[in-house]
Backbone as a ProteinNet text record, in pm:
[ID]
protein_1_A
[PRIMARY]
LSVTHSLSTMKTLLIILSLFLSWLTRTSAFSSTQPFRRVRGVSSSDATCLAAAAPKKKKAATKKKASKTAVKEETFRKGDFVASIQEKTGLTKTDSEAALLAVLDTITSQVSEGKRISLQGFGTFKLGYRAARKGRNPQTGEEIQIAASNAPSFTASKTFKEKCNPNR
[TERTIARY]
-4355.5	-4260.7	-4147.8	-4179.7	-4076	-3985.3	-4040.3	-3959.7	-3863	-3911.2	-3825.9	-3717.7	-3756.2	-3659.4	-3553.5	-3594.7	-3498	-3406.4	-3457.4	-3372.3	-3268.6	-3308.2	-3210.9	-3109.5	-3152.4	-3059.9	-2959.7	-3006	-2916.8	-2817.8	-2865.4	-2777.5	-2670.1	-2708.6	-2613.7	-2510.7	-2556.3	-2464.3	-2367.1	-2413.3	-2325.2	-2221.6	-2260.3	-2166.2	-2062.9	-2106.6	-2014.5	-1913.7	-1960.4	-1869.2	-1772.8	-1818.7	-1726.9	-1622	-1661	-1563.7	-1462.9	-1511.7	-1424.3	-1325	-1373.5	-1287.6	-1181.4	-1220.9	-1122.3	-1021.8	-1064.4	-971.6	-871.8	-919.9	-830.3	-728.6	-767	-673.1	-562.2	-586.8	-483.4	-393.4	-425.5	-341.6	-233	-121.7	-8.2	-32.5	-128.3	-152.9	-191.9	-255	-296.9	-218.2	-141	-73.9	77.8	132	276.8	338.7	455.6	525.8	635.9	666.4	772.7	713.3	742.7	691.7	763.1	690.6	748.6	798.4	909.7	963.5	949.1	914.8	900.8	1036	1051.2	1172.6	1134.2	1198.8	1163.2	1202.7	1117.6	1148.1	1118.1	1047.7	1016.5	866.3	805	661.3	629	504.7	467.9	487.7	459.5	476.1	624.1	709	852.7	911.6	857.5	910	892.1	781.4	756.8	864.9	895.2	997.4	1135	1165.8	1296.8	1313.9	1209.1	1219.2	1235.2	1168.8	1180.9	1319.7	1380.1	1510.7	1625.5	1598.1	1703.9	1758.4	1889.4	1945.9	1899.8	1876	1832.8	1954.1	1934	2040.5	2063.8	2189.4	2221.4	2205.8	2151.8	2138.3	2247	2294.6	2401.3	2349	2423.2	2398.5	2254.3	2207.9	2074.5	2086.3	1988.9	1987.5	1940.8	1988.1	1942.8	1802.1	1718.8	1581.7	1565.4	1463.9	1436.8	1407.7	1450.2	1430.1	1281.8	1242.1	1102.2	1090.2	983.1	962.4	851.3	871.6	772.7	670.7	546	439.7	411.6	408.4	381.1	238	223.2	93.1	18.6	-104.9	-191.6	-294.6	-331.4	-433.4	-564.4	-666.1	-800.4	-881.5	-896.5	-960.6	-1113	-1176	-1321.3	-1387.1	-1334.2	-1390.4	-1384.2	-1272.7	-1258.7	-1359.8	-1377.5	-1471.8	-1613.3	-1651.7	-1785.6	-1805.9	-1704.6	-1714.6	-1729.8	-1660.3	-1670.4	-1809.7	-1863.3	-1999.6	-2099.3	-2081	-2170.2	-2166.8	-2048	-2031.9	-2096.9	-2078.7	-2129.1	-2277.6	-2333	-2473.8	-2565.8	-2511	-2595.8	-2661.1	-2624.6	-2678.1	-2611.7	-2671.2	-2607.8	-2488.8	-2405	-2288.4	-2332.5	-2435.4	-2486.1	-2539.9	-2617.5	-2672.1	-2561.7	-2461.1	-2348.9	-2273.1	-2251.4	-2181.4	-2266.1	-2396.1	-2485.4	-2484.7	-2483.1	-2480.2	-2349.3	-2238.1	-2108.4	-2105	-2150.4	-2151.9	-2243.3	-2353.9	-2445.5	-2378.1	-2306.6	-2236.7	-2129.7	-2048.3	-1940.1	-1994.4	-2103	-2163.6	-2220.9	-2283	-2338.2	-2227.4	-2120.8	-2008.5	-1950.3	-1926.4	-1867.5	-1954.5	-2084.2	-2172.1	-2189.3	-2205.6	-2227.6	-2102.3	-1986.4	-1861.8	-1831.7	-1856.2	-1829.1	-1921.7	-2037.6	-2127.9	-2087.5	-1984	-1935	-1988.1	-2061.3	-2115.8	-2012.3	-2019.5	-1931.3	-2007.8	-1944.6	-2006.7	-1931.7	-2000.9	-1940	-2003.2	-1922	-1968.6	-1904.3	-1983.9	-1932.6	-1859.9	-1740.5	-1660.2	-1579.2	-1597.6	-1525	-1441.3	-1505.6	-1431.3	-1518.3	-1451.1	-1521.3	-1464.1	-1553.3	-1516.3	-1554.7	-1466.8	-1501.1	-1424.1	-1463.7	-1400.8	-1313.8	-1187.9	-1095.7	-1060.3	-1025.6	-990.8	-840	-780.7	-639	-629.3	-571.4	-559.7	-458.6	-471.5	-375.3	-239.1	-134.6	-0.7	102.6	221.8	331.4	410.2	457.3	538.7	653.6	732.7	845.5	840.4	871.6	886.7	1017.3	1014.4	1136	1242.7	1202.2	1299.2	1371.4	1296.4	1356.9	1382.8	1317.3	1331.2	1245.8	1171.5	1087	970.3	938.5	827.8	696.5	600	469.8	360.3	242.6	126.9	40.5	11.8	-73.6	-212.1	-312.6	-450.2	-510	-607.4	-680.7	-762.7	-783.2	-860.3	-924.5	-1019.7	-1083.6	-1033.7	-1013.8	-967.4	-1043.1	-1089.7	-1157.8	-1056.2	-1099.7	-1010.6	-1089.9	-1017.5	-1078	-997.3	-1065.7	-1001.6	-1057.5	-969.5	-1012.7	-1054.9	-1154.4	-1200.2	-1101.1	-1116.4	-1029.1	-1038.1	-1159.1	-1179.5	-1105.1	-1113.9	-1046.7	-895.2	-843.9	-699.3	-650.4	-730.2	-692.1	-690.3	-781.8	-784.5	-663.5	-616.3	-499.2	-369.7	-368.7	-250.3	-282.1	-297.4	-339.3	-234.2	-107.7	-1.3	24.3	-51.3	-27.8	-106.2
-714.3	-811.4	-740.2	-638.7	-569.8	-486.6	-427.1	-348.6	-440	-555.2	-651.4	-703.3	-731.3	-781.5	-676.3	-550.8	-445.6	-418.5	-430.6	-413.4	-524.3	-648.1	-757.6	-744.3	-691.5	-667.8	-560.1	-452.6	-345.1	-395.7	-478.4	-535	-621	-701.1	-785	-700.1	-594.6	-506.9	-438.4	-395.8	-332.8	-432	-556	-658	-684.7	-689.4	-710.9	-596.4	-474	-359.5	-362	-405.5	-413.5	-521.4	-630.8	-734.8	-682.6	-606.5	-547.4	-452.7	-376.1	-285	-362.2	-468.3	-545.7	-612.4	-653.7	-711.9	-607	-486.4	-381.5	-341.7	-346.5	-308.5	-410.9	-535.4	-638.2	-645.1	-578.4	-582.8	-478.3	-504.9	-413.1	-284.8	-283.6	-162.9	-45.9	-73.5	33	37.2	-68.2	-68.9	-73.9	-99.5	-109.4	27.2	44.8	170.9	156.4	33.1	9.6	-55.1	-0.9	-64.1	-196.3	-291.1	-419.8	-420.9	-490.4	-504.4	-649.5	-671.1	-807.2	-864	-993.7	-1064.7	-1168.5	-1164.8	-1257.9	-1399.7	-1495.3	-1636.6	-1687.8	-1610.5	-1651.9	-1636.7	-1731.2	-1722.4	-1593.6	-1547.8	-1417.3	-1409.3	-1517.3	-1509.4	-1502.9	-1579	-1572.9	-1442.3	-1389.8	-1266	-1150.1	-1148.4	-1041	-1039.3	-1157.3	-1166.2	-1131.4	-1186.2	-1161.3	-1015.8	-957.3	-819	-724.7	-754.4	-667.9	-679.1	-798.8	-820.7	-785.3	-779.6	-754.2	-612.7	-596.5	-461.9	-374.7	-249.2	-155.6	-92.1	-41.8	30.5	161.3	199.8	323.5	441.7	548.1	671.5	766.4	845.7	939	1051.6	1082.9	1196.7	1205	1099.6	1103.6	1104.3	1164.5	1166.7	1032.6	994.7	870.4	891.4	793.5	799.2	696.1	713.2	618.5	481.6	378.9	242.2	210.3	144.4	108	-43.1	-90.6	-234.5	-274.6	-388.1	-438.3	-524.5	-514.9	-596.7	-708.5	-832	-944.3	-933.9	-941.6	-926.7	-1058.9	-1056.6	-1173.1	-1151.7	-1257.6	-1246.8	-1302.7	-1220	-1257.1	-1272.7	-1393.6	-1420.9	-1419.9	-1427.8	-1420.4	-1530.3	-1650.4	-1760.5	-1733.5	-1675.4	-1638.2	-1530.2	-1436.7	-1326.7	-1382.1	-1471.5	-1531	-1610.1	-1686.7	-1765.8	-1674.8	-1563.3	-1468.7	-1404.4	-1370.3	-1314.7	-1418.2	-1541.5	-1650.4	-1667.1	-1661.4	-1679.4	-1565	-1440.7	-1324.9	-1298.8	-1339.1	-1310	-1428.4	-1548.9	-1667.1	-1703	-1634.1	-1666.2	-1792.6	-1851.6	-1965.4	-1915.2	-2007.9	-1970.4	-1906.5	-1960.4	-1906.9	-1765.1	-1744	-1610.6	-1510.6	-1557.3	-1470.4	-1427.5	-1520.9	-1487.8	-1393.4	-1416.2	-1328.8	-1187	-1174.7	-1042.9	-970.6	-1041.1	-981.8	-936.7	-1022.5	-986.9	-867.8	-858.6	-745.5	-614.5	-616.2	-495.7	-455.6	-551.8	-521.3	-475.5	-538.4	-499.7	-358.2	-325.6	-191.1	-86.9	-112.7	-18.8	-3.4	-114.4	-111.9	-35.8	-66.9	-2.1	146.5	184.4	325.4	409.6	357.9	432.2	442.2	333.9	338.7	436.7	466.3	567.7	709.2	720.6	851.5	900.5	816.3	856.8	832.3	913.2	899.9	822.9	720.7	644.2	676.6	737.5	776.7	695.9	618.9	538.7	593.7	657.2	722.9	622.9	658.3	571.3	469.9	462.7	366.8	437.7	509.9	580.9	617.1	663.2	709	643.3	590.7	536.6	641.9	669.4	767.3	735	802.5	784.8	907	883.3	993	997.3	1114.8	1133.3	1152.8	1082.8	1100.6	1161.6	1278.4	1347.9	1277	1301.2	1246.6	1309.9	1232.5	1282.9	1211.7	1264.6	1201.4	1115.2	1003.3	912.5	860.6	773.2	713.1	562.8	496.4	352.2	323.7	250.9	231	148	65.3	-17.6	59.5	142.5	212.2	360.1	415.1	556.9	643.3	579.5	651	718.3	841.6	914.1	859	834.3	781.9	869.6	862.9	937.6	841.4	876.9	795.8	859.3	779.6	829.9	865.6	954.5	990.9	870.2	858.7	745.9	782.2	700	712.1	597.8	623.2	519.9	529.1	415.4	418.6	440.4	505.8	525.3	514.4	486	476.2	562.8	642.2	723.6	681.2	636.2	589.5	706.9	683.8	788	804.4	910.4	936.5	821.5	772.5	661.7	537.4	507.6	391.6	405.9	524.7	548.8	535.1	583.3	570.7	425.2	345.6	204.1	130.4	175.9	114.7	155.3	268.7	321	349.2	243.6	263.7	331.6	330.2	387.2	533.7	596.4	738.2	826.4
72.2	17.8	-55.9	-138	-214.2	-124.3	-16.5	76.3	150.6	196.1	265.6	172.6	49	-48.9	-79.4	-95.8	-126.3	-7	116.4	234.1	243.7	215	219.9	107.4	-7.7	-118.6	-81.2	-17.8	24.9	129.4	221.3	323.7	257.5	160.1	87.9	14.1	-51	-123.4	-28.5	87.1	185.1	236.8	256.7	301.3	192.2	67.2	-44.1	-50.4	-35	-37.6	80.2	197	311	288.6	224.7	190.7	89	-7.5	-107.8	-40.5	53.8	129.4	205.8	273.5	350	257.5	139.3	42.9	-4.8	-35.6	-82.3	24	151.1	255.8	270.9	225.6	235.8	114.4	7.6	-111.5	-102.5	-166.2	-157.4	-234.9	-324.7	-403	-314.1	-197.7	-109.8	20.2	51	179.9	169.7	54	40.9	19.4	77	56.7	-46.2	-86.6	-183.3	-307.8	-425.9	-548	-572.7	-628	-659.4	-802.1	-824	-958.2	-1000.5	-1126.3	-1177.3	-1212.6	-1189	-1224.3	-1327.9	-1443.7	-1550.7	-1515.6	-1558.8	-1540.9	-1401.5	-1319.9	-1184.3	-1164.6	-1091.4	-1068.2	-993.3	-1005.1	-950.5	-799.6	-724.2	-579.2	-541.8	-613.5	-587.1	-636.6	-746	-804	-708.1	-635.4	-540.9	-433.6	-379.2	-275.2	-331.2	-450.1	-509.1	-547.4	-604.1	-649.3	-531.4	-421.2	-304.5	-242.5	-252.9	-193	-287.4	-417.5	-515.9	-500.3	-518.4	-507.3	-622.5	-592.8	-695.1	-759.5	-882.1	-949.6	-876.1	-862.7	-792.8	-885.9	-832.3	-907.7	-860.8	-950.9	-918.2	-830.7	-726.2	-637.6	-587.9	-522.1	-463.8	-312.7	-247	-101.8	-50.2	67.7	128.8	182.5	158.2	207.4	317.5	397.4	504.9	445.7	514.6	467.9	461.5	354.9	335.6	343.8	402.5	411.3	316.5	252.2	156.9	230.5	187.5	243.1	144.8	194.9	106.8	56	-73.4	-136.9	-136.5	-88.3	-93.3	-202.8	-270.6	-373.9	-320.2	-319.6	-276.3	-402.9	-449.7	-578.1	-567.4	-683.3	-690.5	-606.8	-611.4	-533.5	-383.8	-339.2	-198.2	-161.8	-252	-231.3	-217.1	-308.3	-306	-177	-136	-12.4	109.2	110.5	221.1	225.9	109.8	103.4	154.7	111.8	152.5	304.3	361.5	505.5	584.5	537.4	611.8	592.8	478.2	451.9	472.1	467.5	477.9	345.8	238.3	106.1	53	-49.1	-113.5	-195.8	-236.9	-316.3	-448.1	-509.3	-635.5	-617.3	-510.3	-483.5	-449.3	-376.1	-340.8	-465.3	-555.2	-679.9	-764.6	-768.7	-845.3	-787.9	-655.2	-591.6	-623.8	-615.8	-648.3	-793.4	-884	-1025.9	-1052.4	-979.1	-996.5	-955	-843.5	-797.5	-898.9	-940.2	-1034.3	-1169.4	-1215.1	-1342.6	-1335.2	-1221.6	-1204.1	-1206.2	-1132.4	-1129.9	-1269.5	-1337.9	-1471.6	-1570.5	-1572.6	-1671.4	-1643.3	-1518	-1485.5	-1510.8	-1473.4	-1495.4	-1644.4	-1720.5	-1864.1	-1936.5	-1876.5	-1932	-1892.2	-1810.6	-1770.4	-1637.9	-1566.1	-1437	-1327.3	-1223.9	-1108.7	-1001.6	-943.3	-835.8	-708	-613.4	-487.9	-375.7	-304	-192.4	-65.7	17.9	136.9	226.2	269.4	354.1	275.6	145.2	62	-42.7	-133.3	-236.1	-354.3	-459.8	-578.9	-703.6	-785.8	-916.1	-1018.8	-1113.4	-1216.6	-1344.8	-1451.2	-1580.3	-1607.6	-1635.5	-1663.4	-1810.8	-1859.3	-1999.9	-2012.9	-2105.8	-2137.2	-2276.1	-2285.1	-2413.1	-2503.3	-2632.8	-2729	-2700.3	-2720.8	-2692.3	-2777.6	-2777	-2849.2	-2752.4	-2802.4	-2722.5	-2805.9	-2747.9	-2820.7	-2808.8	-2920.4	-2919.7	-2846.1	-2734.2	-2656.4	-2728.7	-2824.6	-2895.8	-3005.7	-3076.8	-3190.9	-3163.4	-3065	-3037.1	-3128.2	-3217.1	-3312.2	-3240.1	-3277.9	-3218	-3272.9	-3182.6	-3223.9	-3163.9	-3223.1	-3174.5	-3093.1	-2968.6	-2882	-2882.7	-2917.9	-2931.1	-2795.6	-2797.2	-2676.8	-2631.1	-2500.2	-2448.9	-2315.4	-2275.5	-2145	-2058.2	-1930.1	-1838.7	-1706.7	-1654.4	-1525.6	-1414	-1306.4	-1192.7	-1063.4	-956.3	-824.3	-729.6	-650.3	-548.6	-414.4	-325.8	-194.7	-107.4	-21.7	69.3	184.1	259.2	373	473.9	499.6	593	546.6	418.8	361.1	373.1	342.2	351.5	494.8	589.5	730.3	773.5	721.6	755.9	696.8	581	517.6	586.3	654.9	721.3	868.7	950.2	1089.4	1178.3	1138.8	1222.3	1197.6	1111	1080.8	1170.5
[MASK]
++++++++++++++++++++++++++++++++++++++++++++++++++++++++++++++++++++++++++++++++++++++++++++++++++++++++++++++++++++++++++++++++++++++++++++++++++++++++++++++++++++++++

């Protein structure tokens, strides 16, 4: 019973990770070649279109670069994620949400403890250290001290990067 249960749990976790991978490949953070700029006073979906179409400030004496096309960013929310897990695994909505939360909680707790999580074919989650440094207040120009901190990071695997860039 425990072996069967653990195999079905592993299968569910693998499906959740594959859904996460497919979601990441559709977001502009991994597939866009042009950074988006925010436009104040406009909703986020309209701002993306406006910012991509808005003319950029010209820089003095710069070389012309190849034209870049913006990819419209889609948001795959938690509810969509849970519904997709439910559809692919046959689990109930409650069980699908519990499985997703278990994966995310495991990643969060292990990385926050300083452990590296490496998922072959997907990527690596790790905790990075940022040393203390000096910065400037942009409004006043006053020099300030920025404290040292830890920040989580994700590095996509070669397979994941190739899936995000199929034309390369």
